[in-house]
Short mmCIF file of C-alpha atoms in Angstrom, two decimals:
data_model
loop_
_atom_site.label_atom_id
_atom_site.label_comp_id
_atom_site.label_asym_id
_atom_site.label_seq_id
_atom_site.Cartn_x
_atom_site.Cartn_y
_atom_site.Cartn_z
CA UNK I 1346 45.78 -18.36 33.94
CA UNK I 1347 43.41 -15.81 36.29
CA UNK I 1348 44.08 -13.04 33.30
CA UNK I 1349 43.58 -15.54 30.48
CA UNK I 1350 39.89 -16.40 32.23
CA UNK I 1351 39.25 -13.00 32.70
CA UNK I 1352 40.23 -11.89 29.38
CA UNK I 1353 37.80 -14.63 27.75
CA UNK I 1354 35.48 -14.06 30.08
CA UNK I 1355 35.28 -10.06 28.72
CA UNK I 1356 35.85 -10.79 25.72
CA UNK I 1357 32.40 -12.66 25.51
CA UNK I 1358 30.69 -10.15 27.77
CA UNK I 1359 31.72 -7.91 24.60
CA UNK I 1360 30.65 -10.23 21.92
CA UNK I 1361 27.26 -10.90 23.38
CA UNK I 1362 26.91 -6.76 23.92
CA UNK I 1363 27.81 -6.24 20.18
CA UNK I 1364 25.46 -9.37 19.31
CA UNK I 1365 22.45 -7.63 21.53
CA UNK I 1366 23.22 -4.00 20.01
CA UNK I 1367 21.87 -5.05 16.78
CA UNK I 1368 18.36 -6.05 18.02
CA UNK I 1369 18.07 -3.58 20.14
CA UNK I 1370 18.51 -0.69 17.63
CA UNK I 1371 15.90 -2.42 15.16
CA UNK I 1372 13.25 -2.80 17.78
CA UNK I 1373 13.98 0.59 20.05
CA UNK I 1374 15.45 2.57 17.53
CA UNK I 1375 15.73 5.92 19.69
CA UNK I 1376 16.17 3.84 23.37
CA UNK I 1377 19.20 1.34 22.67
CA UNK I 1378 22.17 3.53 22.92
CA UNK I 1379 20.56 4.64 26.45
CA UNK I 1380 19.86 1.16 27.94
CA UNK I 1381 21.86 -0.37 30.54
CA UNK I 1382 21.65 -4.47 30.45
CA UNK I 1383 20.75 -5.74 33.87
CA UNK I 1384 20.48 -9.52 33.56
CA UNK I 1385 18.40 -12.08 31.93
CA UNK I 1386 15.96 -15.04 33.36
CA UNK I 1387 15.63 -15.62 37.09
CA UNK I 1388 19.14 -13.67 37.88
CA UNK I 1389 17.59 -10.82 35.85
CA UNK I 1390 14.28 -10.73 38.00
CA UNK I 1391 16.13 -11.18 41.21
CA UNK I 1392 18.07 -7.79 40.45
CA UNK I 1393 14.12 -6.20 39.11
CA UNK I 1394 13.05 -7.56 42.66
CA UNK I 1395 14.91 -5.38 44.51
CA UNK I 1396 13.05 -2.65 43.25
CA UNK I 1397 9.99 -3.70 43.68
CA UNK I 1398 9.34 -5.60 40.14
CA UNK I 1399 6.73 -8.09 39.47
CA UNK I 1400 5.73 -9.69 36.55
CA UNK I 1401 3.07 -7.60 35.17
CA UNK I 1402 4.11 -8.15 31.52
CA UNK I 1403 3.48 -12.03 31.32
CA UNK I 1404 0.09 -11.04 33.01
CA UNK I 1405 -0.98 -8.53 30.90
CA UNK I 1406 -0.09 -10.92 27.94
CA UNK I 1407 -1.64 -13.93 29.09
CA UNK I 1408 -5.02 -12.13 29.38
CA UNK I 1409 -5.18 -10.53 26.17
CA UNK I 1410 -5.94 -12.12 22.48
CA UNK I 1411 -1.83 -11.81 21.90
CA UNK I 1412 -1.15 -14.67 24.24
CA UNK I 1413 -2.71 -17.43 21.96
CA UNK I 1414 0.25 -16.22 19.70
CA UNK I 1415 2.99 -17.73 21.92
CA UNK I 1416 3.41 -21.17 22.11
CA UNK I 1417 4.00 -22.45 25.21
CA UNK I 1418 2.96 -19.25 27.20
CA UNK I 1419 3.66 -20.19 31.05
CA UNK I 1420 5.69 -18.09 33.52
CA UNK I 1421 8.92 -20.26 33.90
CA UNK I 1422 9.34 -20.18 29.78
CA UNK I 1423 8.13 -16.69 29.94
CA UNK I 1424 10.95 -15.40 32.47
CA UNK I 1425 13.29 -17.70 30.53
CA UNK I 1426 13.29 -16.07 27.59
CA UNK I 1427 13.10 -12.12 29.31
CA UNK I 1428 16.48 -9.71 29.29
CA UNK I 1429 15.68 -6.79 31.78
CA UNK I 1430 17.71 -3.15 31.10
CA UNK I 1431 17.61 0.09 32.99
CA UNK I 1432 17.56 3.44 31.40
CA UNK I 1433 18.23 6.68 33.21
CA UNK I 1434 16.78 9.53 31.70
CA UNK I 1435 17.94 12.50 33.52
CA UNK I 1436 15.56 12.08 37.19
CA UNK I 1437 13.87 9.95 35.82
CA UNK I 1438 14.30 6.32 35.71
CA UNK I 1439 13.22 3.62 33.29
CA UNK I 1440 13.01 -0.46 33.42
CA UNK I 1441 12.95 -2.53 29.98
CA UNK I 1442 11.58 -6.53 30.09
CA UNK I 1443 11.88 -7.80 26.75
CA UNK I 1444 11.13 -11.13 26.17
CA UNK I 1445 11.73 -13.26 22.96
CA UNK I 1446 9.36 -16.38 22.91
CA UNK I 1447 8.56 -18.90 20.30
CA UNK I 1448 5.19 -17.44 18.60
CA UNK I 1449 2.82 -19.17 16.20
CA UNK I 1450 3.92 -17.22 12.93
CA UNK I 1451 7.57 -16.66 12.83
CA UNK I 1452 8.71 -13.98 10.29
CA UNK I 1453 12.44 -15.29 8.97
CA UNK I 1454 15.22 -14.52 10.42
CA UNK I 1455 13.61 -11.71 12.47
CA UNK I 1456 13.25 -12.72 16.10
CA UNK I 1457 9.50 -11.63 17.84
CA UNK I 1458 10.08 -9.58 20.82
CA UNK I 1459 7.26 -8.97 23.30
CA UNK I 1460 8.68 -5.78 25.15
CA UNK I 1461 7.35 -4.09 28.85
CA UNK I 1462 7.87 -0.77 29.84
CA UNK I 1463 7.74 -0.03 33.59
CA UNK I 1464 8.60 3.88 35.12
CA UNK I 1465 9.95 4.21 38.72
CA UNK I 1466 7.45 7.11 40.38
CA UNK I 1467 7.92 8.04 43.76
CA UNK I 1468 9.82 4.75 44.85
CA UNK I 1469 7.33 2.21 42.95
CA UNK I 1470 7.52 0.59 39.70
CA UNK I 1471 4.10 1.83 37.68
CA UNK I 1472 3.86 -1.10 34.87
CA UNK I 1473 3.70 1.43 31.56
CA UNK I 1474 2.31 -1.23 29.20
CA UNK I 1475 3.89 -3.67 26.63
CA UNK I 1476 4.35 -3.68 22.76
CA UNK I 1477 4.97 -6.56 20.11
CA UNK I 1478 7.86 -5.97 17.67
CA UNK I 1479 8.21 -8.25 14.77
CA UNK I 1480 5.06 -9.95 15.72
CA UNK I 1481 3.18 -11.51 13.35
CA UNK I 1482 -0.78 -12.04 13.52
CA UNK I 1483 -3.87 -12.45 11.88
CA UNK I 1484 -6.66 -9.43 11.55
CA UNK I 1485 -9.73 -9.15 9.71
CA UNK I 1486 -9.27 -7.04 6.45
CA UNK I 1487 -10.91 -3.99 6.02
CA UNK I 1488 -14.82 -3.99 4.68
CA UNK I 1489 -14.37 -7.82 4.55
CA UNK I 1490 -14.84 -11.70 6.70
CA UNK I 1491 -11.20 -12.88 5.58
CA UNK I 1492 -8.60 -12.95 7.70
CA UNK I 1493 -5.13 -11.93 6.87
CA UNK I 1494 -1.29 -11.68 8.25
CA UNK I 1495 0.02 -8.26 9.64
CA UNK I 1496 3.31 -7.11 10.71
CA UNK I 1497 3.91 -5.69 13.87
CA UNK I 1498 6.65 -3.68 14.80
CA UNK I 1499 5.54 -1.36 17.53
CA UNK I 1500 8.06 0.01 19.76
CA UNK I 1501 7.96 2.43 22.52
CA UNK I 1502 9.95 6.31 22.48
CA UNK I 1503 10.88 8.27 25.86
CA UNK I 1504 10.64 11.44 25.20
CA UNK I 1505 13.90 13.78 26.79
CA UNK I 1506 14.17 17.28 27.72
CA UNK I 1507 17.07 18.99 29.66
CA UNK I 1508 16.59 17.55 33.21
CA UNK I 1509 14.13 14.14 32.16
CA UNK I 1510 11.50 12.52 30.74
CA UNK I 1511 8.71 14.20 29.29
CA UNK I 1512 6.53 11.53 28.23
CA UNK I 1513 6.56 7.81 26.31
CA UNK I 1514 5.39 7.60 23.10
CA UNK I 1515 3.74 4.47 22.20
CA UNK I 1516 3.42 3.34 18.38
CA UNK I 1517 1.69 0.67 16.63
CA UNK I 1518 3.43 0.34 12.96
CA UNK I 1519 2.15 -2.51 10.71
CA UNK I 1520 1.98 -3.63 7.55
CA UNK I 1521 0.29 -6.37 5.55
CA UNK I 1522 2.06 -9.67 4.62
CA UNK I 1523 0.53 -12.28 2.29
CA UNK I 1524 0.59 -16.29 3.75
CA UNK I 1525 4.08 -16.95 2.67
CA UNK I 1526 5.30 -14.08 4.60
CA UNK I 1527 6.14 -11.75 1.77
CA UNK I 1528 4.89 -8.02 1.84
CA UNK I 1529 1.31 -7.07 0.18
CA UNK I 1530 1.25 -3.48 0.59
CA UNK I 1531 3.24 -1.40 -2.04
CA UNK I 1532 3.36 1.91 -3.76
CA UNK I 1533 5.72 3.68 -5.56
CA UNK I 1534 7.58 0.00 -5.84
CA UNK I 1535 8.22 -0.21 -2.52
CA UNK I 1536 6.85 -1.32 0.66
CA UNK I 1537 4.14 1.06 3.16
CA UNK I 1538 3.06 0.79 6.62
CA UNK I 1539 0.68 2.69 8.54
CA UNK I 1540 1.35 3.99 12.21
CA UNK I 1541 -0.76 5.22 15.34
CA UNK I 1542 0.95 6.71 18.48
CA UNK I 1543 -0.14 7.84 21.90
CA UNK I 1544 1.72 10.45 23.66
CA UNK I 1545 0.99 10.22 27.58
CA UNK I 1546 2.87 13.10 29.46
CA UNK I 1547 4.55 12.13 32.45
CA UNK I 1548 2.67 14.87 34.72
CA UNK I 1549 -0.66 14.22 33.96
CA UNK I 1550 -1.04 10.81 32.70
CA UNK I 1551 1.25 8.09 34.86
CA UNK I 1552 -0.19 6.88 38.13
CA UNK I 1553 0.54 3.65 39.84
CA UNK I 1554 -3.05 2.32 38.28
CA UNK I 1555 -2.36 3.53 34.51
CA UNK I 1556 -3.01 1.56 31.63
CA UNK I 1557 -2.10 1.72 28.28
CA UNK I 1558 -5.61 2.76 26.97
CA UNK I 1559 -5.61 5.66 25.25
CA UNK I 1560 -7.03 8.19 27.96
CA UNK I 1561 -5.73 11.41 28.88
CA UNK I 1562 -2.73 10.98 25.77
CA UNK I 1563 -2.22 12.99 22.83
CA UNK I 1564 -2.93 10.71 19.43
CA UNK I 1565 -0.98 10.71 16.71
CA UNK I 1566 -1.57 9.29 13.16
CA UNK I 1567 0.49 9.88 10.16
CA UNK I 1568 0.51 9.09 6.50
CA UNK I 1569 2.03 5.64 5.62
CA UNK I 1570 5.61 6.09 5.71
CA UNK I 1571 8.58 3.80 3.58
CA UNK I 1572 8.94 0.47 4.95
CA UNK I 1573 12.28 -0.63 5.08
CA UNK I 1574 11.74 -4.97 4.92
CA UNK I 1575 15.31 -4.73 6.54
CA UNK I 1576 14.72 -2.44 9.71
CA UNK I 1577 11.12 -2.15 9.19
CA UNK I 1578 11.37 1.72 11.76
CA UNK I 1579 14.51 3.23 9.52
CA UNK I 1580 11.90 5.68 8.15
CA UNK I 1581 8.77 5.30 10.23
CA UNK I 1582 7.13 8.54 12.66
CA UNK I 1583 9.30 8.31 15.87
CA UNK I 1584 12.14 9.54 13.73
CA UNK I 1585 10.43 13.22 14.01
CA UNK I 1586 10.50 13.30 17.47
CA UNK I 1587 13.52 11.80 18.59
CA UNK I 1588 15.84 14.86 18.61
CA UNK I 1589 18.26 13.53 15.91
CA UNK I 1590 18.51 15.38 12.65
CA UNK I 1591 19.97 12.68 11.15
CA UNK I 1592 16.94 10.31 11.33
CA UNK I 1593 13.76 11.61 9.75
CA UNK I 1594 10.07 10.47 9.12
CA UNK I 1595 9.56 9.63 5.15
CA UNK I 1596 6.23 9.39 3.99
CA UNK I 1597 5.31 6.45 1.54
CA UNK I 1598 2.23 8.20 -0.52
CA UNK I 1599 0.69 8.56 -4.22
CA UNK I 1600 1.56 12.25 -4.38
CA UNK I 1601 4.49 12.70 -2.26
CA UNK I 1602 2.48 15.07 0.50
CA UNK I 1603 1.78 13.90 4.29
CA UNK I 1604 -0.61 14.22 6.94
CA UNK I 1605 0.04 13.58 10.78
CA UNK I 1606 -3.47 14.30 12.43
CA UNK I 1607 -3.11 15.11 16.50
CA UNK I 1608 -6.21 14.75 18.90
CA UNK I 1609 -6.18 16.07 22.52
CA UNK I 1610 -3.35 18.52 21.52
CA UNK I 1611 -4.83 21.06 23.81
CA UNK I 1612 -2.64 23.58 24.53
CA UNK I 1613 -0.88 24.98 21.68
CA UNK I 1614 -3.00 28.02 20.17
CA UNK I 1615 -2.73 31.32 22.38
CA UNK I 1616 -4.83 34.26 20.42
CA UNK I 1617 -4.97 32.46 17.08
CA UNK I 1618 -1.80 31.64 17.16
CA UNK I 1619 -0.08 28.13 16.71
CA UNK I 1620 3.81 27.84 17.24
CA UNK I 1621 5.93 25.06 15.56
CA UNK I 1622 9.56 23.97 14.60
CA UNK I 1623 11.09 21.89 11.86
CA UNK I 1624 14.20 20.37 10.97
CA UNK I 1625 13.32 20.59 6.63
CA UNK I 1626 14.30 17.26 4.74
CA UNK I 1627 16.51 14.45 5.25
CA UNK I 1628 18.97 16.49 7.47
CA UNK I 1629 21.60 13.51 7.87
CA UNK I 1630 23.94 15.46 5.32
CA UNK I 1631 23.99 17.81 2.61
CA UNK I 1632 23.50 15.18 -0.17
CA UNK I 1633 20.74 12.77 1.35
CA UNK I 1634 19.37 16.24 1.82
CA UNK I 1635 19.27 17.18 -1.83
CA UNK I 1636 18.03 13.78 -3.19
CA UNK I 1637 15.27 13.51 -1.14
CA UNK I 1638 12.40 15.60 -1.46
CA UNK I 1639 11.70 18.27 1.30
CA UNK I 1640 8.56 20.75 2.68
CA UNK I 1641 7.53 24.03 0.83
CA UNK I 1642 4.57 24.77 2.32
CA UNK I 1643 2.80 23.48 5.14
CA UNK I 1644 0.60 24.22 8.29
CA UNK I 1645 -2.45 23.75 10.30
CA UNK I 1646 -5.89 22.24 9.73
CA UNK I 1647 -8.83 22.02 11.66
CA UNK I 1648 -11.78 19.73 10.16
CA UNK I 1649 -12.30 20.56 6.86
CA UNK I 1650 -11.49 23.93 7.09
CA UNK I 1651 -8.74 25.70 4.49
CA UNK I 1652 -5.38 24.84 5.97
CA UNK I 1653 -3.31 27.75 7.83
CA UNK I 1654 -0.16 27.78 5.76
CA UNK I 1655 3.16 28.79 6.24
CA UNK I 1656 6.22 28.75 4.23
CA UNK I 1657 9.31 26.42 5.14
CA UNK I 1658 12.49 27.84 3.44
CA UNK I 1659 15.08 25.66 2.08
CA UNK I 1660 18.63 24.37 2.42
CA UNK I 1661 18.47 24.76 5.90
CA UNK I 1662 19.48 22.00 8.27
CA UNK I 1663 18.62 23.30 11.42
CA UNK I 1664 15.21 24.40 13.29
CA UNK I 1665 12.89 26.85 11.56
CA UNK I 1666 9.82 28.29 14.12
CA UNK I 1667 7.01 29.15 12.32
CA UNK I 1668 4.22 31.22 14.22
CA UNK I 1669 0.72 30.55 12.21
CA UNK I 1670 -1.55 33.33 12.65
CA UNK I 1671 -5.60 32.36 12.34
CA UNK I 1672 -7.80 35.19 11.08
CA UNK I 1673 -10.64 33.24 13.59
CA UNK I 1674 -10.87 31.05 16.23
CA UNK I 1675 -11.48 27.62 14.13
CA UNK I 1676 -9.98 25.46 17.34
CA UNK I 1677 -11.69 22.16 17.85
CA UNK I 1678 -9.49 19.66 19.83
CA UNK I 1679 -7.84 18.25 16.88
CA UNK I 1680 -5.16 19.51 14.92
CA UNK I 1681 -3.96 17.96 11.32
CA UNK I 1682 -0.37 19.04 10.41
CA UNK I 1683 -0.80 19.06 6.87
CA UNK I 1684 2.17 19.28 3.87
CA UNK I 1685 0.96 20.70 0.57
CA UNK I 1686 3.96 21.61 -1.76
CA UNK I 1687 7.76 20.36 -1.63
CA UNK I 1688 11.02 21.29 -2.89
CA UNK I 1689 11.40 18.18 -5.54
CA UNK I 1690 14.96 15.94 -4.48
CA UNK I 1691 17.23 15.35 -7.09
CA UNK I 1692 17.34 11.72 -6.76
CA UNK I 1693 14.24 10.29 -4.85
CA UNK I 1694 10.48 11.43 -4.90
CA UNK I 1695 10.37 10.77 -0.72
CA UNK I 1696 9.29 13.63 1.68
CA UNK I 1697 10.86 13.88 4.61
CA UNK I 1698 10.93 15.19 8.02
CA UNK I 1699 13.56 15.26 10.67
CA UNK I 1700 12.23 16.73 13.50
CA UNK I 1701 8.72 18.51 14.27
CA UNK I 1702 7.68 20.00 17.37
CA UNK I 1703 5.14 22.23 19.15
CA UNK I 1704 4.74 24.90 21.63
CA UNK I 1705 2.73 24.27 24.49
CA UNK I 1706 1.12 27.71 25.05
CA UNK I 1707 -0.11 27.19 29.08
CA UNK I 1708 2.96 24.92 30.14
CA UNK I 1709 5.66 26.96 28.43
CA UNK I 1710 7.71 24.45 26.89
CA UNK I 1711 8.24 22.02 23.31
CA UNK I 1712 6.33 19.11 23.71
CA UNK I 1713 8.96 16.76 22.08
CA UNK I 1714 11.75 17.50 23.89
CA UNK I 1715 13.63 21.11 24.31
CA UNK I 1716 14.99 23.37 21.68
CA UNK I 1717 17.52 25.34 22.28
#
C-alpha cells in the first residue's frame, strides 16, 4: 500500500511539473529549464524566509498604478496565489515569486502572471524588481485623450557567462488589443509588438537599495518584432541574447530591415574600432535557415551619421566577429545597430537574428554572455 501512495503521490508531483513547464516557458522563455520549484503559498514563503525573504513584490505592486489591476489585492490572497523557484546560475544565485492573481481584464485562456526577481548578494536578498506577463491594461494612445487595451508580456533574462551571472535583462513587450480582446496592430498580415529592455550589469548596478529605474543600465530598443498570439516571446528580442542558436529575434517591419538602438553602451569602441558577433538567420536548422530571410549588410550608427557597415557572409550557422573600423571618432553614448540589405529566404520575407553580441573594450569580455 506504502509503494502504491508513493507511486501516486510522484506521479502527481510529475503531472503538476509537466503542467507548470508549459507556463513557465511562455512567460520566461530563456529561465524555465534553469528554475528549481521551491514551494507555493505560506509553505513556499516559510522556505524564502530562511533566507532572508520578505515580501517586497506585493509592496512594490500595491504602490504602483498596476495594483488597481488586481482584484482583490491584499497580502493573504497575494501569497496565496505566489509559487517561489530558485535558480543557480553558476556563483550566483537567483529567487523567482510569481504570482497569478485574478486581474480586471483577463486575456482568454492565458493566465496573468505578476513575476519578482530577487538576487542573493553577499548573504542578503536585494529585491531586483517585478514584471507583468500576460497583463492586460489600459494606456493612453499616442498623440490622442482615448484610452486603449495593451498587452503585456514582459519577462525578465539572466544573462550567463562561464562561472555566473552577468547581468538581468529586463523587457517590456506589448502590443495593442482592441475591447474584445482581439489584436489591433498588424503588418505584413500578421501581428507586431514593440519592446524596450534594460541591461543592469551585476558589478556596477545591484546594491541592496536598487530599483528597477533605469539608472546606471544599458537600454535597448528594437524594431517591432513578429508576434506570435500563441507564445506572444517565440520571436521577440531576448532570443538574441540568450545563447541559443536555435531561437532568434525576427523583426515584424514594412521593409524587412531592423534597428536595435543601445544607450549607455560605453565601452565598446577602442581607436575607432567597434567589435561584434552574429549568429546570421534563423540558425535552428538548415531549412528554417533558408526560408527565412537573413543579414547582408549591417553595422554601426551614431546619430544621423552614415552607418559603419560591414558585410555578414552567408550560410553560416555559427559566430561571425566583425571588427568595424571608423575613419573618425563619431562616438556619442549611443549606438544604433542598424541592418540595411538581406539575403532574401526562400519561403518567408522575416529577418532574423540568432544571437548578437559585443565586445567590451575596458572590461575584456562579451557583454551577452561568453563566446568561445
Amino acid at each position: 500500500m506504502k509503494n502504491i501512495v508513493a507511486a501516486l503521490a510522484g506521479f502527481l508531483l510529475c503531472a503538476s511539473a509537466f503542467a507548470e513547464a508549459p507556463e513557465l516557458r511562455q512567460k520566461l522563455p530563456t529561465e524555465w529549464r534553469h528554475m528549481e520549484r521551491i514551494g507555493e503559498g505560506a509553505t513556499g514563503s516559510l522556505e524564502m524566509a530562511r533566507i532572508g525573504w520578505g515580501d517586497k513584490l506585493y509592496g512594490s505592486l500595491k504602490e504602483s498604478r498596476y495594483g488597481s489591476y488586481i482584484k482583490n489585492l491584499d497580502p493573504e490572497n497575494f501569497l496565496s496565489c505566489s509559487v517561489f523557484y530558485k535558480e543557480i546560475v553558476g556563483a550566483d544565485e537567483f529567487y523567482w515569486q510569481i504570482a497569478y492573481p485574478e486581474t480586471k481584464y483577463p486575456f482568454p485562456n492565458r493566465p496573468a502572471a505578476v513575476i519578482g526577481l530577487y538576487y542573493k548578494k553577499d548573504g542578503h536578498l536585494v529585491f531586483f524588481g517585478y514584471c507583468l506577463s500576460d497583463f492586460c491594461v489600459t494606456v493612453v494612445a499616442q498623440h490622442t485623450e482615448d484610452m486603449g487595451l495593451q498587452y503585456r508580456a514582459n519577462t525578465f533574462q539572466i544573462i550567463k557567462g562561464r562561472n555566473g551571472a552577468k547581468g538581468v535583462v529586463f523587457y517590456e513587450n506589448f502590443t495593442g488589443l482592441n475591447d474584445d480582446m482581439t489584436f489591433k496592430a498588424t503588418m505584413k498580415g500578421a501581428v507586431y509588438g514593440g519592446s524596450d529592455a534594460e541591461y543592469y550589469l551585476l558589478d556596477t548596478c545591484i546594491t541592496e537599495d536598487f530599483r528597477l529605474n533605469g539608472r546606471n543600465s544599458i537600454s535597448i530598443k528594437c524594431s517591432d518584432f513578429l508576434w506570435d498570439e500563441r507564445y506572444p516571446l517565440r520571436y521577440s528580442l531576448q532570443n538574441a541574447f540568450d545563447g541559443d542558436p536555435a531561437t532568434s529575434y525576427v523583426e515584424n517591419t514594412e521593409d524587412d530591415l531592423m534597428r536595435i538602438t543601445f544607450r549607455r553602451l560605453n565601452n565598446i569602441r577602442t581607436n575607432l574600432k567597434t567589435t561584434f558577433a552574429i549568429i546570421n538567420g534563423y540558425a535552428a536548422n538548415k531549412d528554417l535557415y533558408a526560408a527565412n530571410n537573413r543579414i547582408r549588410k549591417c553595422g554601426i550608427e551614431n546619430n544621423e551619421d552614415t552607418p559603419f557597415m560591414a558585410e555578414i557572409d552567408d550560410n553560416i550557422m555559427s559566430h561571425q566577429i566583425k571588427t568595424i573600423n571608423r575613419p573618425e571618432d563619431a562616438y556619442t553614448g549611443l549606438f544604433v545597430f542598424v541592418v540595411t540589405d538581406i539575403y532574401k529566404g526562400s519561403k518567408y520575407n522575416d529577418t532574423c537574428i540568432a544571437e548578437l553580441n559585443f565586445y567590451d573594450n575596458m572590461k575584456k569580455i562579451w557583454l551577452f554572455g561568453d563566446i568561445k
